[in-house]
mmCIF file of C-alpha atoms in Angstrom:
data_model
loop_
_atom_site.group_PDB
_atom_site.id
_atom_site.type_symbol
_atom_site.label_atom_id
_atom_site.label_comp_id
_atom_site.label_asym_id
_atom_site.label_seq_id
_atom_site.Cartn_x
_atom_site.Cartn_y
_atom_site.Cartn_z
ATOM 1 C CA UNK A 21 -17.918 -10.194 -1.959
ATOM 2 C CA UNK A 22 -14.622 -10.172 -0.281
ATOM 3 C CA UNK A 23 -12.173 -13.217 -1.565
ATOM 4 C CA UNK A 24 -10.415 -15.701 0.697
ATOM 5 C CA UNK A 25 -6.960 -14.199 -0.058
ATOM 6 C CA UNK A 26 -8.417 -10.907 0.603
ATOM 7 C CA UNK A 27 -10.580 -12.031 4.067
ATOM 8 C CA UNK A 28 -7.196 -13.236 5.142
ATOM 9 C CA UNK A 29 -5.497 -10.883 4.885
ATOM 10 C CA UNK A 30 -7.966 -8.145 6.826
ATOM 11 C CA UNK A 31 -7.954 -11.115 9.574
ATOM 12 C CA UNK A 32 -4.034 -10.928 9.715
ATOM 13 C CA UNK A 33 -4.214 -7.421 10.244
ATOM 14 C CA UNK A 34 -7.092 -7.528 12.882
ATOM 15 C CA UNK A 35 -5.025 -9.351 15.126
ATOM 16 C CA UNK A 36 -1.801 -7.123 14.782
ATOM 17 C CA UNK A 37 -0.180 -9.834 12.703
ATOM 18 C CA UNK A 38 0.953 -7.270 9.760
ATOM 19 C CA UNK A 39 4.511 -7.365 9.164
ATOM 20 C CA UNK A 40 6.409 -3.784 8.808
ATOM 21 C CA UNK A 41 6.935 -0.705 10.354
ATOM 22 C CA UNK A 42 6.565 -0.616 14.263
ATOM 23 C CA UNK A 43 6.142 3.045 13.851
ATOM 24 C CA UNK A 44 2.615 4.135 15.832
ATOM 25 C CA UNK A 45 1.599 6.459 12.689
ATOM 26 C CA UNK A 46 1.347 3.560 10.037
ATOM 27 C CA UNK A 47 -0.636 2.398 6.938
ATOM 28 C CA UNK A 48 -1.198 -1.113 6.539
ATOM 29 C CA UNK A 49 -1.097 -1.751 2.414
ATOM 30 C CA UNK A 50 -2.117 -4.772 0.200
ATOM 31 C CA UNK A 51 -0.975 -5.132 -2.903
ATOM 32 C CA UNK A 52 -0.992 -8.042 -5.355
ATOM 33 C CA UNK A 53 2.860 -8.616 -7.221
ATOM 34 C CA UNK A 54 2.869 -7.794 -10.532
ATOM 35 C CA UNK A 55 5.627 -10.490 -10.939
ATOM 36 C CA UNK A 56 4.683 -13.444 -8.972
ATOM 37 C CA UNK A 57 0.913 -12.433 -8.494
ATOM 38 C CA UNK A 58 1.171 -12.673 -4.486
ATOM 39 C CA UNK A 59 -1.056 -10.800 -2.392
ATOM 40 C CA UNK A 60 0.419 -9.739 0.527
ATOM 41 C CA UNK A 61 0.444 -6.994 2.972
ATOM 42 C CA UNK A 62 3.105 -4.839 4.780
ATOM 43 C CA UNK A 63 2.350 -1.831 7.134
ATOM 44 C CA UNK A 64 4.463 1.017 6.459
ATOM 45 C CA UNK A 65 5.301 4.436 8.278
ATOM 46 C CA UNK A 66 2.776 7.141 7.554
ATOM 47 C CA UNK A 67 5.701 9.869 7.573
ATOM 48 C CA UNK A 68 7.705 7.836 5.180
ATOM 49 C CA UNK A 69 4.882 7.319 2.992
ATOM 50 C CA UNK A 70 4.186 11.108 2.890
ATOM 51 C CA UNK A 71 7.752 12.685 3.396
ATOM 52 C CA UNK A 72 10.780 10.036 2.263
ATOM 53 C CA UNK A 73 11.495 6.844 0.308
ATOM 54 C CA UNK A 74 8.835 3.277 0.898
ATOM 55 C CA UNK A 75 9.940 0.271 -1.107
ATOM 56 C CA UNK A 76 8.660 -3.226 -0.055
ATOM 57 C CA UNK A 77 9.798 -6.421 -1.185
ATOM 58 C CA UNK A 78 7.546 -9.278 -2.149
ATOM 59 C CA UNK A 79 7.750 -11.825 0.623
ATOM 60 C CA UNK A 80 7.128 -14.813 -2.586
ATOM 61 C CA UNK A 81 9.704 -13.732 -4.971
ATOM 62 C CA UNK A 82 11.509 -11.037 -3.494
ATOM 63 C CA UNK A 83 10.603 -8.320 -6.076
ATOM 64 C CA UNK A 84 10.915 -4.473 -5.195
ATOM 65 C CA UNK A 85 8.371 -2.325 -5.219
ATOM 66 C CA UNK A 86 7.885 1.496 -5.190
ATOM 67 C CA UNK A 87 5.410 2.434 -2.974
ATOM 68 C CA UNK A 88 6.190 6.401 -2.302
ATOM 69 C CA UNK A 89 9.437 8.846 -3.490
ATOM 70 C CA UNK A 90 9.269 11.854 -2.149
ATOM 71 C CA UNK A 91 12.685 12.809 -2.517
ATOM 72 C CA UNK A 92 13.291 12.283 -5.969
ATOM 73 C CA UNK A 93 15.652 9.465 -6.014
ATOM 74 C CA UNK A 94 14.151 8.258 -8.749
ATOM 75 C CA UNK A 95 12.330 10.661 -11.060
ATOM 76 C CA UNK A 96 12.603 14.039 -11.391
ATOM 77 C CA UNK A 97 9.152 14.404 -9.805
ATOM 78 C CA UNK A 98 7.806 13.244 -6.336
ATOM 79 C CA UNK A 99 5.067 9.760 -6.851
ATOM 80 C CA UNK A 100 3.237 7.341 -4.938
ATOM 81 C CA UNK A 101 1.606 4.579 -5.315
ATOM 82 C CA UNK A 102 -1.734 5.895 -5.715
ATOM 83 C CA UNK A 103 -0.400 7.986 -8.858
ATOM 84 C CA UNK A 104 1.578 5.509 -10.261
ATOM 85 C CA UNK A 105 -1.653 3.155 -10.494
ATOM 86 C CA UNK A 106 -4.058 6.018 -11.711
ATOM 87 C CA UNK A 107 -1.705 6.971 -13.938
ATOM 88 C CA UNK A 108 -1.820 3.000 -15.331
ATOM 89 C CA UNK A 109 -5.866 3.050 -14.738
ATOM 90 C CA UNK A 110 -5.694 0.701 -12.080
ATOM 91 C CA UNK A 111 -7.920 1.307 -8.706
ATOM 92 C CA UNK A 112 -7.086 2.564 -5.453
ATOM 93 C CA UNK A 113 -9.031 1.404 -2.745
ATOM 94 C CA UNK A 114 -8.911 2.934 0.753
ATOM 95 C CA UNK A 115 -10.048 1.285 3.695
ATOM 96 C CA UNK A 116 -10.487 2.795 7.298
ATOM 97 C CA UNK A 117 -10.426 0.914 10.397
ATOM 98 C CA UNK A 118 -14.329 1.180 10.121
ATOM 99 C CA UNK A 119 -14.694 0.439 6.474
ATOM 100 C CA UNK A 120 -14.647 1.806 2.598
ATOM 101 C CA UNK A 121 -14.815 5.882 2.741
ATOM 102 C CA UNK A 122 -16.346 7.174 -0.136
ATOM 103 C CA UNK A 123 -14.223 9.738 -2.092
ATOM 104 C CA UNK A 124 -14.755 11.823 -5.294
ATOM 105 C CA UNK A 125 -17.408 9.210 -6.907
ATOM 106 C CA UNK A 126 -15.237 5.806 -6.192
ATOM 107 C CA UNK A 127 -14.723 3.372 -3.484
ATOM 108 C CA UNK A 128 -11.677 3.967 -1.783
#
């Protein structure tokens, strides 16, 4: 079962209502604050994700967050989001435009 929070924010980005990026290639990501607990959603450039630098700010309290660095600005080793949480245990969920894909045993 899909929470209220969460069926908003699918709804939002449904209708194109997703603040971010305008690039075509995009990723639309929601993520809960660590610091405020907000759940929001931003889309952000599939190129940056995969080739530069994606921070996003909450839209509550205006914390940054590290969402991709791929040219080391700040470690000596490229990370993303999806390490940085399975390196803290926390899950990764992937949706498609059509739904959860299945990958390697969990729903992502």
């Amino acid at each position: 079962s899909v929470s209220p929070a969460e069926e908003q924010l699918r709804q939002k980005y449904a209708q194109g209502e997703v603040p971010g990026t305008k690039a075509e290639e995009a990723y639309a990501l929601a993520y809960t604050c660590g610091v405020c607990e907000t759940r929001s959603m931003k889309k952000i450039s599939k190129l940056a994700y995969h080739k530069g630098v994606v921070i996003i700010r909450c839209p509550s309290c205006s914390n940054l967050h590290l969402i991709a660095d791929n040219l080391k600005w700040f470690d000596d080793e490229t990370t993303n989001i999806e390490k940085l949480m399975k390196e803290k245990g926390e899950e990764v969920v992937r949706l498609s435009q059509y739904g959860f894909v299945e990958v390697e045993g969990t729903t992502e």
